[in-house]
Structures are given as structure tokens and as C-alpha cells.
GROMACS .gro file of C-alpha atoms in nm:
model
  333
    1UNK     CA    1   0.941  -6.196   3.277
    2UNK     CA    2   0.763  -6.406   3.009
    3UNK     CA    3   0.937  -6.558   2.710
    4UNK     CA    4   0.799  -6.308   2.458
    5UNK     CA    5   0.921  -6.007   2.656
    6UNK     CA    6   1.263  -6.168   2.710
    7UNK     CA    7   1.289  -6.229   2.334
    8UNK     CA    8   1.201  -5.863   2.276
    9UNK     CA    9   1.478  -5.750   2.513
   10UNK     CA   10   1.729  -5.972   2.328
   11UNK     CA   11   1.621  -5.826   1.993
   12UNK     CA   12   1.657  -5.466   2.118
   13UNK     CA   13   2.010  -5.544   2.240
   14UNK     CA   14   2.100  -5.714   1.910
   15UNK     CA   15   1.950  -5.424   1.713
   16UNK     CA   16   2.163  -5.174   1.904
   17UNK     CA   17   2.466  -5.398   1.842
   18UNK     CA   18   2.384  -5.380   1.470
   19UNK     CA   19   2.356  -5.003   1.502
   20UNK     CA   20   2.699  -4.995   1.666
   21UNK     CA   21   2.854  -5.206   1.385
   22UNK     CA   22   2.682  -4.976   1.136
   23UNK     CA   23   2.855  -4.683   1.302
   24UNK     CA   24   3.208  -4.821   1.283
   25UNK     CA   25   3.143  -4.983   0.944
   26UNK     CA   26   3.014  -4.663   0.786
   27UNK     CA   27   3.216  -4.406   0.983
   28UNK     CA   28   3.455  -4.399   0.690
   29UNK     CA   29   3.183  -4.261   0.465
   30UNK     CA   30   3.175  -3.927   0.640
   31UNK     CA   31   3.541  -3.881   0.732
   32UNK     CA   32   3.767  -4.079   0.497
   33UNK     CA   33   3.791  -3.802   0.241
   34UNK     CA   34   3.861  -3.528   0.498
   35UNK     CA   35   4.132  -3.741   0.659
   36UNK     CA   36   4.296  -3.834   0.328
   37UNK     CA   37   4.320  -3.468   0.226
   38UNK     CA   38   4.455  -3.380   0.574
   39UNK     CA   39   4.164  -3.147   0.645
   40UNK     CA   40   4.109  -3.328   0.975
   41UNK     CA   41   4.301  -3.576   1.189
   42UNK     CA   42   4.133  -3.918   1.221
   43UNK     CA   43   4.025  -3.878   1.586
   44UNK     CA   44   3.895  -3.523   1.542
   45UNK     CA   45   3.707  -3.635   1.231
   46UNK     CA   46   3.559  -3.934   1.416
   47UNK     CA   47   3.446  -3.714   1.706
   48UNK     CA   48   3.283  -3.467   1.466
   49UNK     CA   49   3.112  -3.752   1.281
   50UNK     CA   50   2.985  -3.905   1.606
   51UNK     CA   51   2.828  -3.578   1.721
   52UNK     CA   52   2.665  -3.504   1.385
   53UNK     CA   53   2.540  -3.863   1.356
   54UNK     CA   54   2.363  -3.808   1.687
   55UNK     CA   55   2.208  -3.482   1.566
   56UNK     CA   56   2.093  -3.637   1.238
   57UNK     CA   57   1.936  -3.934   1.414
   58UNK     CA   58   1.727  -3.702   1.631
   59UNK     CA   59   1.585  -3.493   1.344
   60UNK     CA   60   1.349  -3.731   1.163
   61UNK     CA   61   1.193  -4.078   1.169
   62UNK     CA   62   1.060  -4.095   0.812
   63UNK     CA   63   1.311  -4.357   0.696
   64UNK     CA   64   1.242  -4.562   1.011
   65UNK     CA   65   0.877  -4.581   0.907
   66UNK     CA   66   0.976  -4.708   0.562
   67UNK     CA   67   1.214  -4.977   0.690
   68UNK     CA   68   0.994  -5.098   0.975
   69UNK     CA   69   0.660  -5.098   0.797
   70UNK     CA   70   0.735  -5.097   0.423
   71UNK     CA   71   0.956  -5.402   0.360
   72UNK     CA   72   0.760  -5.696   0.509
   73UNK     CA   73   0.410  -5.722   0.654
   74UNK     CA   74   0.422  -5.668   1.030
   75UNK     CA   75   0.454  -6.014   1.189
   76UNK     CA   76   0.317  -6.107   1.531
   77UNK     CA   77   0.407  -6.313   1.836
   78UNK     CA   78   0.708  -6.533   1.895
   79UNK     CA   79   0.746  -6.635   1.531
   80UNK     CA   80   0.750  -6.269   1.428
   81UNK     CA   81   1.026  -6.187   1.674
   82UNK     CA   82   1.229  -6.478   1.533
   83UNK     CA   83   1.204  -6.314   1.189
   84UNK     CA   84   1.334  -5.982   1.325
   85UNK     CA   85   1.614  -6.153   1.520
   86UNK     CA   86   1.727  -6.353   1.216
   87UNK     CA   87   1.726  -6.039   0.999
   88UNK     CA   88   1.954  -5.860   1.245
   89UNK     CA   89   2.198  -6.151   1.270
   90UNK     CA   90   2.216  -6.172   0.891
   91UNK     CA   91   2.291  -5.799   0.863
   92UNK     CA   92   2.551  -5.801   1.142
   93UNK     CA   93   2.727  -6.103   0.992
   94UNK     CA   94   2.758  -5.937   0.652
   95UNK     CA   95   2.873  -5.610   0.812
   96UNK     CA   96   3.153  -5.790   0.996
   97UNK     CA   97   3.262  -5.988   0.688
   98UNK     CA   98   3.287  -5.679   0.465
   99UNK     CA   99   3.449  -5.476   0.743
  100UNK     CA  100   3.715  -5.746   0.788
  101UNK     CA  101   3.802  -5.733   0.417
  102UNK     CA  102   3.782  -5.352   0.408
  103UNK     CA  103   3.492  -5.343   0.161
  104UNK     CA  104   3.251  -5.049   0.198
  105UNK     CA  105   2.926  -5.241   0.148
  106UNK     CA  106   2.581  -5.120   0.248
  107UNK     CA  107   2.462  -5.179   0.605
  108UNK     CA  108   2.119  -5.060   0.491
  109UNK     CA  109   2.086  -5.321   0.221
  110UNK     CA  110   2.228  -5.587   0.455
  111UNK     CA  111   1.944  -5.514   0.697
  112UNK     CA  112   1.679  -5.509   0.425
  113UNK     CA  113   1.820  -5.829   0.271
  114UNK     CA  114   1.810  -5.988   0.616
  115UNK     CA  115   1.444  -5.892   0.662
  116UNK     CA  116   1.347  -6.038   0.326
  117UNK     CA  117   1.551  -6.358   0.372
  118UNK     CA  118   1.409  -6.423   0.718
  119UNK     CA  119   1.054  -6.350   0.602
  120UNK     CA  120   1.083  -6.586   0.306
  121UNK     CA  121   1.226  -6.859   0.529
  122UNK     CA  122   0.926  -6.814   0.761
  123UNK     CA  123   0.685  -6.812   0.462
  124UNK     CA  124   0.582  -6.461   0.568
  125UNK     CA  125   0.452  -6.190   0.331
  126UNK     CA  126   0.707  -5.959   0.169
  127UNK     CA  127   0.600  -5.622   0.027
  128UNK     CA  128   0.767  -5.666  -0.312
  129UNK     CA  129   0.621  -5.348  -0.461
  130UNK     CA  130   0.752  -5.149  -0.166
  131UNK     CA  131   1.096  -5.310  -0.206
  132UNK     CA  132   1.107  -5.216  -0.575
  133UNK     CA  133   0.994  -4.856  -0.515
  134UNK     CA  134   1.174  -4.788  -0.187
  135UNK     CA  135   1.487  -5.005  -0.219
  136UNK     CA  136   1.571  -5.127  -0.571
  137UNK     CA  137   1.500  -4.803  -0.762
  138UNK     CA  138   1.693  -4.582  -0.512
  139UNK     CA  139   1.971  -4.846  -0.501
  140UNK     CA  140   2.020  -4.813  -0.878
  141UNK     CA  141   1.958  -4.440  -0.915
  142UNK     CA  142   2.144  -4.296  -0.614
  143UNK     CA  143   2.493  -4.417  -0.722
  144UNK     CA  144   2.430  -4.283  -1.075
  145UNK     CA  145   2.320  -3.948  -0.931
  146UNK     CA  146   2.624  -3.948  -0.701
  147UNK     CA  147   2.863  -4.013  -0.991
  148UNK     CA  148   2.700  -3.760  -1.224
  149UNK     CA  149   2.674  -3.481  -0.969
  150UNK     CA  150   3.026  -3.549  -0.841
  151UNK     CA  151   3.158  -3.507  -1.195
  152UNK     CA  152   2.956  -3.188  -1.261
  153UNK     CA  153   3.025  -3.021  -0.925
  154UNK     CA  154   3.398  -3.087  -0.957
  155UNK     CA  155   3.398  -2.939  -1.309
  156UNK     CA  156   3.222  -2.631  -1.173
  157UNK     CA  157   3.478  -2.597  -0.891
  158UNK     CA  158   3.771  -2.636  -1.132
  159UNK     CA  159   3.627  -2.371  -1.365
  160UNK     CA  160   3.538  -2.130  -1.082
  161UNK     CA  161   3.886  -2.148  -0.923
  162UNK     CA  162   4.089  -2.186  -1.244
  163UNK     CA  163   4.287  -1.867  -1.174
  164UNK     CA  164   4.321  -1.904  -0.797
  165UNK     CA  165   4.648  -1.951  -0.608
  166UNK     CA  166   4.673  -2.328  -0.552
  167UNK     CA  167   4.811  -2.310  -0.198
  168UNK     CA  168   4.547  -2.063  -0.076
  169UNK     CA  169   4.269  -2.251  -0.254
  170UNK     CA  170   4.372  -2.583  -0.097
  171UNK     CA  171   4.381  -2.421   0.248
  172UNK     CA  172   4.031  -2.281   0.194
  173UNK     CA  173   3.891  -2.611   0.075
  174UNK     CA  174   4.038  -2.789   0.378
  175UNK     CA  175   3.843  -2.553   0.602
  176UNK     CA  176   3.533  -2.606   0.387
  177UNK     CA  177   3.574  -2.981   0.428
  178UNK     CA  178   3.511  -2.948   0.801
  179UNK     CA  179   3.161  -2.826   0.715
  180UNK     CA  180   3.108  -3.084   0.440
  181UNK     CA  181   3.226  -3.365   0.671
  182UNK     CA  182   2.979  -3.251   0.938
  183UNK     CA  183   2.700  -3.244   0.680
  184UNK     CA  184   2.797  -3.592   0.561
  185UNK     CA  185   2.771  -3.726   0.916
  186UNK     CA  186   2.435  -3.548   0.960
  187UNK     CA  187   2.305  -3.725   0.648
  188UNK     CA  188   2.441  -4.056   0.776
  189UNK     CA  189   2.251  -4.011   1.102
  190UNK     CA  190   1.935  -3.920   0.911
  191UNK     CA  191   1.967  -4.237   0.704
  192UNK     CA  192   2.139  -4.519   0.892
  193UNK     CA  193   2.037  -4.464   1.254
  194UNK     CA  194   1.673  -4.457   1.146
  195UNK     CA  195   1.694  -4.809   1.007
  196UNK     CA  196   1.765  -4.947   1.352
  197UNK     CA  197   1.484  -4.735   1.494
  198UNK     CA  198   1.252  -4.894   1.240
  199UNK     CA  199   1.359  -5.249   1.332
  200UNK     CA  200   1.319  -5.193   1.708
  201UNK     CA  201   0.978  -5.035   1.654
  202UNK     CA  202   0.881  -5.329   1.433
  203UNK     CA  203   0.980  -5.565   1.717
  204UNK     CA  204   0.774  -5.361   1.966
  205UNK     CA  205   0.466  -5.382   1.743
  206UNK     CA  206   0.527  -5.753   1.684
  207UNK     CA  207   0.546  -5.821   2.057
  208UNK     CA  208   0.232  -5.618   2.123
  209UNK     CA  209   0.411  -5.354   2.333
  210UNK     CA  210   0.278  -5.071   2.115
  211UNK     CA  211  -0.028  -5.061   1.888
  212UNK     CA  212   0.078  -4.825   1.608
  213UNK     CA  213   0.404  -4.776   1.421
  214UNK     CA  214   0.520  -4.463   1.601
  215UNK     CA  215   0.888  -4.458   1.700
  216UNK     CA  216   0.914  -4.406   2.080
  217UNK     CA  217   1.153  -4.139   2.205
  218UNK     CA  218   1.366  -4.390   2.397
  219UNK     CA  219   1.418  -4.585   2.072
  220UNK     CA  220   1.530  -4.267   1.894
  221UNK     CA  221   1.777  -4.183   2.171
  222UNK     CA  222   1.913  -4.540   2.205
  223UNK     CA  223   1.968  -4.579   1.829
  224UNK     CA  224   2.129  -4.236   1.803
  225UNK     CA  225   2.371  -4.303   2.087
  226UNK     CA  226   2.461  -4.652   1.959
  227UNK     CA  227   2.548  -4.537   1.609
  228UNK     CA  228   2.744  -4.241   1.746
  229UNK     CA  229   2.943  -4.469   1.977
  230UNK     CA  230   3.016  -4.703   1.685
  231UNK     CA  231   3.123  -4.411   1.469
  232UNK     CA  232   3.371  -4.291   1.728
  233UNK     CA  233   3.513  -4.644   1.755
  234UNK     CA  234   3.622  -4.591   1.395
  235UNK     CA  235   3.641  -4.787   1.075
  236UNK     CA  236   4.000  -4.751   0.962
  237UNK     CA  237   4.004  -5.050   0.725
  238UNK     CA  238   3.725  -4.904   0.514
  239UNK     CA  239   3.863  -4.552   0.559
  240UNK     CA  240   4.178  -4.655   0.370
  241UNK     CA  241   3.970  -4.796   0.082
  242UNK     CA  242   3.751  -4.488   0.040
  243UNK     CA  243   4.017  -4.230   0.120
  244UNK     CA  244   4.310  -4.356  -0.083
  245UNK     CA  245   4.262  -4.677  -0.280
  246UNK     CA  246   3.990  -4.554  -0.517
  247UNK     CA  247   4.164  -4.226  -0.597
  248UNK     CA  248   4.385  -3.976  -0.413
  249UNK     CA  249   4.167  -3.666  -0.383
  250UNK     CA  250   4.268  -3.301  -0.355
  251UNK     CA  251   4.098  -3.080  -0.092
  252UNK     CA  252   3.875  -2.933  -0.367
  253UNK     CA  253   3.785  -3.285  -0.483
  254UNK     CA  254   3.714  -3.398  -0.129
  255UNK     CA  255   3.486  -3.100  -0.068
  256UNK     CA  256   3.300  -3.165  -0.395
  257UNK     CA  257   3.250  -3.535  -0.325
  258UNK     CA  258   3.129  -3.476   0.030
  259UNK     CA  259   2.895  -3.193  -0.072
  260UNK     CA  260   2.731  -3.410  -0.336
  261UNK     CA  261   2.701  -3.717  -0.115
  262UNK     CA  262   2.555  -3.527   0.182
  263UNK     CA  263   2.305  -3.347  -0.040
  264UNK     CA  264   2.177  -3.674  -0.184
  265UNK     CA  265   2.153  -3.841   0.159
  266UNK     CA  266   1.968  -3.554   0.324
  267UNK     CA  267   1.729  -3.512   0.029
  268UNK     CA  268   1.639  -3.881   0.011
  269UNK     CA  269   1.580  -3.897   0.388
  270UNK     CA  270   1.375  -3.581   0.431
  271UNK     CA  271   1.194  -3.541   0.095
  272UNK     CA  272   1.148  -3.899  -0.031
  273UNK     CA  273   1.180  -4.099   0.297
  274UNK     CA  274   1.368  -4.377   0.117
  275UNK     CA  275   1.657  -4.576   0.270
  276UNK     CA  276   1.961  -4.530   0.045
  277UNK     CA  277   2.312  -4.659   0.098
  278UNK     CA  278   2.546  -4.393   0.229
  279UNK     CA  279   2.830  -4.618   0.110
  280UNK     CA  280   2.707  -4.632  -0.250
  281UNK     CA  281   2.656  -4.256  -0.271
  282UNK     CA  282   2.988  -4.165  -0.113
  283UNK     CA  283   3.189  -4.405  -0.327
  284UNK     CA  284   3.031  -4.303  -0.657
  285UNK     CA  285   3.064  -3.934  -0.572
  286UNK     CA  286   3.438  -3.991  -0.523
  287UNK     CA  287   3.452  -4.176  -0.855
  288UNK     CA  288   3.269  -3.893  -1.031
  289UNK     CA  289   3.511  -3.635  -0.892
  290UNK     CA  290   3.809  -3.850  -0.990
  291UNK     CA  291   3.678  -3.896  -1.345
  292UNK     CA  292   3.718  -3.522  -1.412
  293UNK     CA  293   4.095  -3.577  -1.430
  294UNK     CA  294   4.074  -3.871  -1.667
  295UNK     CA  295   3.894  -4.203  -1.647
  296UNK     CA  296   4.220  -4.386  -1.581
  297UNK     CA  297   4.272  -4.179  -1.262
  298UNK     CA  298   4.010  -4.391  -1.088
  299UNK     CA  299   4.133  -4.733  -0.976
  300UNK     CA  300   3.851  -4.925  -1.143
  301UNK     CA  301   3.977  -5.261  -1.014
  302UNK     CA  302   3.915  -5.151  -0.655
  303UNK     CA  303   3.583  -4.997  -0.764
  304UNK     CA  304   3.490  -5.330  -0.924
  305UNK     CA  305   3.551  -5.518  -0.599
  306UNK     CA  306   3.325  -5.272  -0.421
  307UNK     CA  307   3.050  -5.318  -0.679
  308UNK     CA  308   3.071  -5.696  -0.632
  309UNK     CA  309   3.017  -5.642  -0.257
  310UNK     CA  310   2.715  -5.423  -0.337
  311UNK     CA  311   2.560  -5.688  -0.563
  312UNK     CA  312   2.616  -5.964  -0.307
  313UNK     CA  313   2.487  -5.773  -0.004
  314UNK     CA  314   2.111  -5.827  -0.037
  315UNK     CA  315   2.124  -6.201  -0.121
  316UNK     CA  316   2.416  -6.280   0.113
  317UNK     CA  317   2.256  -6.114   0.416
  318UNK     CA  318   1.925  -6.273   0.318
  319UNK     CA  319   2.074  -6.623   0.303
  320UNK     CA  320   2.239  -6.585   0.644
  321UNK     CA  321   1.914  -6.453   0.792
  322UNK     CA  322   1.716  -6.740   0.639
  323UNK     CA  323   1.958  -6.993   0.791
  324UNK     CA  324   1.944  -6.820   1.131
  325UNK     CA  325   1.563  -6.823   1.122
  326UNK     CA  326   1.559  -7.194   1.035
  327UNK     CA  327   1.794  -7.279   1.324
  328UNK     CA  328   1.613  -7.050   1.570
  329UNK     CA  329   1.273  -7.186   1.472
  330UNK     CA  330   1.398  -7.544   1.505
  331UNK     CA  331   1.524  -7.472   1.859
  332UNK     CA  332   1.243  -7.246   1.989
  333UNK     CA  333   0.960  -7.392   1.783
   0.00000   0.00000   0.00000
């Protein structure tokens, strides 16, 4: 086994470890609301999310193409693999930090920030236009869309069920949340599992194992299983933040927030092939739903801490990745 192939094996293992951390870090996105409204128990919700993550990851590879081939120019050889390795370590480090403090930051942006930071440290070409079009614009617009649609959908639900019996309506919305939770997890698989597929495929091209950027079936299956396993392991710290600390949702509010978030995630993955943050969309959808009561119903202090984590994610993961590349390059040469 030569050194290049061994490095490739290490990167695949690290990429799947990132995928696993992505699963337990972002599991809260698809189940926190259903658990907080008592539509599902935590373990049942996690199992449902794990299965639907797997299904979503198997449906499409469009986002994988964007992440693997649209953020930096495809590197080559040993130095290229060092860039990919450093990007993954930067993303994993930021995932673990924000998970420890219970902050729902974006694993997607951590990975993209890691790629950019490692590439800059290696003096490698970055596709800045692609980053603006495929990362920055969706990063800004998707939370605004999530907030606005969350507000409007909740208003429509309140108006439509204004004369309904509250007890019966709540029971119905709890059942509906089982479907919306499953759809959320499907969207998460469509978005987040594909980012790891893109990184592994980028490493395969870099190492010369494949000639074109086509995601192999074994990569699809490995990434899907890793993120599903991570999801089932749970993310209870972040679940508490999303499910209760921002605002205490009703079953109708939970259904509205999940329906909006899943719709945005599935649309951006299948129609636009852009990597958006499931965390950003879920959180702002919850805020939009909560704002229909009154603006003071949303705990804006907690929301502010989350926004700070969002702003820091790209540069923080990039700085860690740049440092890892510098150390790795100094050791390996």
C-alpha cells in the first residue's frame, strides 16, 4: 500500500467520522420540535430521523457535485489530499465545539469554511464566484425565507383552524408532525449527507482513483449509513436549544415550522442543487412561527447567540483547517 493510497483511506475514514458528527449534531433539526410538542418520544423520533436520513441520502447527488467540485479547484496528489484532510478536521473541530455548548451551528458551512481555509493556506485556487452564488447568497436568503414562510404558514393555520376544538386540533397536529418530522429528516439526508459524498469523491479524484466527478455507489451508501448512525446517536444538547429555549411551540406551530423547513431544504437540494444549512432554516422557521404570537414570545437572546455561531462558523472552521494544513504539510512535506 503506497503512501498516497494510505492517505486516501485515512481521509475516507475521517470524512465518515465528520458525517457521523453531522448526524448527531444536526439530528435535533428534524426531531426537536416533534419531541418538544410530545408528538414523538426522543428515541422513536431519532429512529424515524435515521431511516429518513438514509432515504434522503440515496435519492440525489446534486449537492455533492456542488460541494466537491464547486468550492475549490480540484487539487492533485499528496498536497491535494492534505487540503481535504485539513478541511475535514476543521469542520469536525467546529462541530464538536458548538455541540458541546449546545449551539445549532451549520455543519455545511463548517465544511465549506474548512475547504476554503485549507485551500488558502496551501495557496490553492478558490472558486470565489461559486462560493458567492452557491454558498453566500443561499446562506443569507434561506434563513429569511424560513422566517417569512414560517410566519405566513402559521398565520394561515391559525386562521384555518380558528373555530376548531383545541384538544382535537392539537391531537391532529401531533399526528401530522410525524409526517413533517419524516420529511424534515428526508431533506436533511438530501442536503447534509451529500456534502460528505462530495468530499470523499473530491479525495478520490485528487488521488487519481477516478477520472471524473461521479459519486460512486459505495460512497453514497457509506455516507448515508454514517449520517444515519450519527442521527440515531442523538443530539440532545442542541435538541433542548431548538425545542424549548427559542420558544415553546404548540403542535400546530411545530407542524408549521417543520413543513416550511423541509420544503425549503428539499427544494434547494433538488431544484437549485445548492448546499444550505438545515440548522439555519429550521431555527428561523421556528422564530417565524413564534413571531405570530408577538415578537417578545421569541427568546431573542438565545437567537442572538445562535446567530453569532452562524457568523463565526465559516472563518472559525477555516482558521482551524488552515492551521491543520500548515502542521500536516510541515510534517509530511
